mmCIF file of C-alpha atoms in Angstrom:
data_model
loop_
_atom_site.group_PDB
_atom_site.id
_atom_site.type_symbol
_atom_site.label_atom_id
_atom_site.label_comp_id
_atom_site.label_asym_id
_atom_site.label_seq_id
_atom_site.Cartn_x
_atom_site.Cartn_y
_atom_site.Cartn_z
ATOM 1 C CA MET A 1 26.290 7.529 -13.454
ATOM 2 C CA HIS A 2 26.558 3.739 -13.414
ATOM 3 C CA ILE A 3 24.465 1.757 -15.898
ATOM 4 C CA PHE A 4 23.392 -1.517 -14.285
ATOM 5 C CA ASP A 5 23.558 -4.792 -16.182
ATOM 6 C CA ASP A 6 22.064 -8.158 -15.169
ATOM 7 C CA LEU A 7 25.087 -9.106 -13.033
ATOM 8 C CA ASP A 8 24.943 -5.784 -11.159
ATOM 9 C CA ARG A 9 21.230 -6.286 -10.504
ATOM 10 C CA LYS A 10 21.779 -9.842 -9.273
ATOM 11 C CA LEU A 11 24.595 -8.798 -6.914
ATOM 12 C CA ILE A 12 22.558 -5.905 -5.510
ATOM 13 C CA ALA A 13 19.549 -8.164 -4.988
ATOM 14 C CA VAL A 14 21.643 -10.705 -3.057
ATOM 15 C CA LEU A 15 23.270 -7.956 -0.996
ATOM 16 C CA ARG A 16 19.844 -6.540 -0.122
ATOM 17 C CA GLU A 17 19.012 -9.939 1.347
ATOM 18 C CA ASP A 18 22.391 -10.308 3.061
ATOM 19 C CA GLY A 19 24.617 -7.231 3.091
ATOM 20 C CA ARG A 20 27.411 -9.312 4.633
ATOM 21 C CA ALA A 21 27.374 -12.101 2.037
ATOM 22 C CA PRO A 22 30.954 -13.215 1.289
ATOM 23 C CA VAL A 23 32.352 -12.829 -2.201
ATOM 24 C CA ALA A 24 32.455 -16.624 -2.621
ATOM 25 C CA LYS A 25 28.704 -16.868 -1.934
ATOM 26 C CA LEU A 26 27.976 -14.002 -4.339
ATOM 27 C CA ALA A 27 30.075 -15.718 -7.014
ATOM 28 C CA THR A 28 28.242 -19.023 -6.572
ATOM 29 C CA ILE A 29 24.808 -17.408 -6.734
ATOM 30 C CA ALA A 30 25.730 -15.244 -9.744
ATOM 31 C CA GLY A 31 27.511 -18.079 -11.548
ATOM 32 C CA VAL A 32 30.747 -16.121 -12.041
ATOM 33 C CA SER A 33 34.224 -16.200 -10.522
ATOM 34 C CA ARG A 34 35.108 -14.552 -7.213
ATOM 35 C CA ALA A 35 37.486 -12.243 -9.090
ATOM 36 C CA THR A 36 34.619 -11.093 -11.316
ATOM 37 C CA VAL A 37 32.415 -10.400 -8.283
ATOM 38 C CA GLN A 38 35.183 -8.507 -6.485
ATOM 39 C CA SER A 39 35.941 -6.447 -9.580
ATOM 40 C CA ARG A 40 32.265 -5.656 -10.067
ATOM 41 C CA LEU A 41 31.782 -4.695 -6.399
ATOM 42 C CA ASP A 42 34.859 -2.439 -6.568
ATOM 43 C CA ARG A 43 33.427 -0.742 -9.666
ATOM 44 C CA LEU A 44 29.991 -0.315 -8.066
ATOM 45 C CA LEU A 45 31.624 1.259 -5.006
ATOM 46 C CA GLN A 46 33.964 3.525 -7.002
ATOM 47 C CA SER A 47 31.121 4.769 -9.215
ATOM 48 C CA GLY A 48 28.998 5.518 -6.157
ATOM 49 C CA ALA A 49 26.259 3.139 -7.320
ATOM 50 C CA ILE A 50 26.651 1.306 -3.983
ATOM 51 C CA LEU A 51 27.276 3.489 -0.961
ATOM 52 C CA GLY A 52 27.749 0.681 1.566
ATOM 53 C CA PHE A 53 26.971 -2.936 2.235
ATOM 54 C CA THR A 54 23.716 -2.456 3.963
ATOM 55 C CA VAL A 55 23.153 -1.587 0.336
ATOM 56 C CA ARG A 56 22.039 1.981 0.167
ATOM 57 C CA ALA A 57 21.570 2.829 -3.500
ATOM 58 C CA ARG A 58 22.587 6.346 -4.517
ATOM 59 C CA GLU A 59 19.713 8.799 -4.561
ATOM 60 C CA HIS A 60 19.423 10.798 -7.760
ATOM 61 C CA HIS A 61 18.179 14.366 -7.976
ATOM 62 C CA ALA A 62 16.261 13.686 -11.183
ATOM 63 C CA GLU A 63 14.665 10.524 -9.906
ATOM 64 C CA ILE A 64 11.483 8.994 -11.296
ATOM 65 C CA ARG A 65 9.385 7.651 -8.449
ATOM 66 C CA ALA A 66 6.161 5.668 -8.562
ATOM 67 C CA ILE A 67 3.873 3.456 -6.549
ATOM 68 C CA MET A 68 2.756 0.191 -8.116
ATOM 69 C CA LEU A 69 -0.252 -1.732 -6.796
ATOM 70 C CA ILE A 70 0.057 -5.454 -7.546
ATOM 71 C CA GLU A 71 -2.490 -8.276 -7.601
ATOM 72 C CA VAL A 72 -1.041 -11.741 -7.006
ATOM 73 C CA ALA A 73 -2.512 -15.066 -8.175
ATOM 74 C CA GLY A 74 -3.715 -17.422 -5.459
ATOM 75 C CA LYS A 75 -1.031 -18.592 -3.063
ATOM 76 C CA SER A 76 1.982 -17.415 -5.083
ATOM 77 C CA THR A 77 2.716 -14.360 -2.916
ATOM 78 C CA THR A 78 5.942 -15.774 -1.436
ATOM 79 C CA ALA A 79 7.358 -16.675 -4.863
ATOM 80 C CA VAL A 80 6.313 -13.314 -6.314
ATOM 81 C CA ILE A 81 7.966 -11.426 -3.443
ATOM 82 C CA ARG A 82 11.169 -13.424 -3.928
ATOM 83 C CA SER A 83 11.183 -12.570 -7.654
ATOM 84 C CA LEU A 84 10.412 -8.890 -7.110
ATOM 85 C CA ARG A 85 13.179 -8.473 -4.513
ATOM 86 C CA ALA A 86 15.647 -9.240 -7.320
ATOM 87 C CA ILE A 87 14.688 -5.975 -9.056
ATOM 88 C CA PRO A 88 16.920 -3.275 -7.515
ATOM 89 C CA GLU A 89 14.704 -0.409 -8.675
ATOM 90 C CA LEU A 90 11.976 -1.643 -6.328
ATOM 91 C CA HIS A 91 13.037 0.495 -3.393
ATOM 92 C CA ALA A 92 10.497 -1.066 -1.026
ATOM 93 C CA LEU A 93 7.868 -3.767 -1.186
ATOM 94 C CA HIS A 94 4.864 -3.845 1.150
ATOM 95 C CA THR A 95 2.081 -6.322 1.777
ATOM 96 C CA THR A 96 -1.336 -4.759 2.124
ATOM 97 C CA ASN A 97 -5.013 -5.561 2.479
ATOM 98 C CA GLY A 98 -7.910 -4.797 0.170
ATOM 99 C CA ALA A 99 -8.108 -5.252 -3.590
ATOM 100 C CA TRP A 100 -4.314 -5.265 -4.059
ATOM 101 C CA ASP A 101 -1.867 -7.715 -2.484
ATOM 102 C CA LEU A 102 1.427 -5.806 -2.709
ATOM 103 C CA ILE A 103 2.591 -2.214 -3.058
ATOM 104 C CA ALA A 104 5.977 -1.556 -4.667
ATOM 105 C CA GLU A 105 7.864 1.724 -4.431
ATOM 106 C CA ILE A 106 9.751 2.201 -7.695
ATOM 107 C CA ARG A 107 12.735 4.518 -8.188
ATOM 108 C CA THR A 108 14.572 4.857 -11.511
ATOM 109 C CA ASP A 109 16.796 7.424 -13.144
ATOM 110 C CA THR A 110 15.237 7.433 -16.635
ATOM 111 C CA LEU A 111 11.880 6.748 -18.254
ATOM 112 C CA GLN A 112 13.523 3.981 -20.274
ATOM 113 C CA ASN A 113 14.546 2.209 -17.059
ATOM 114 C CA PHE A 114 11.100 2.885 -15.579
ATOM 115 C CA ASP A 115 9.505 1.208 -18.609
ATOM 116 C CA ARG A 116 11.851 -1.793 -18.235
ATOM 117 C CA VAL A 117 10.981 -2.153 -14.538
ATOM 118 C CA LEU A 118 7.246 -2.071 -15.310
ATOM 119 C CA ARG A 119 7.755 -4.782 -17.931
ATOM 120 C CA ASP A 120 9.898 -6.888 -15.561
ATOM 121 C CA VAL A 121 7.295 -6.692 -12.808
ATOM 122 C CA ARG A 122 4.356 -7.413 -15.107
ATOM 123 C CA MET A 123 6.145 -10.420 -16.646
ATOM 124 C CA THR A 124 6.751 -11.978 -13.218
ATOM 125 C CA ASP A 125 4.995 -15.340 -12.852
ATOM 126 C CA GLY A 126 2.109 -15.057 -10.412
ATOM 127 C CA ILE A 127 1.255 -11.407 -11.051
ATOM 128 C CA LEU A 128 -2.270 -11.009 -12.393
ATOM 129 C CA ASN A 129 -2.691 -7.244 -12.546
ATOM 130 C CA SER A 130 -1.006 -3.999 -11.594
ATOM 131 C CA GLU A 131 -1.677 -0.286 -11.498
ATOM 132 C CA THR A 132 1.091 2.299 -11.371
ATOM 133 C CA SER A 133 1.020 5.949 -10.373
ATOM 134 C CA LEU A 134 3.952 8.310 -10.850
ATOM 135 C CA LEU A 135 4.747 10.513 -7.868
ATOM 136 C CA LEU A 136 4.853 14.049 -9.272
ATOM 137 C CA SER A 137 5.307 16.446 -6.348
ATOM 138 C CA THR A 138 5.866 16.109 -2.637
ATOM 139 C CA ILE A 139 3.704 18.626 -0.782
#
């Protein structure tokens, strides 16, 4: 199993936006050399962490899944969405109506990573409040 670091997360986030982004663009955005990006992409592919460049992240059998309801401050929704899309464990992000502004589908492989994702989301500028529910069983 591949353990993601900040560079891996950044590359995956960019590839989610543009699965056909050239290595040179990835290197510029990540602030590293093209050789570093190519090496990292090769490693992500070989480990199975990335299955293709539409970026389909490997599904784990022992996966922790949750739904997070998010309240956004004022008119900062666009900036919040941009920040949240950089978190690869957020499998999907939805706008909604009602008391909450966004719904995030979270998928992690460990409780430690789940805790980190919750912290990352809650520390995002523009997020006022959140409520998270673990998905226990599919019936």
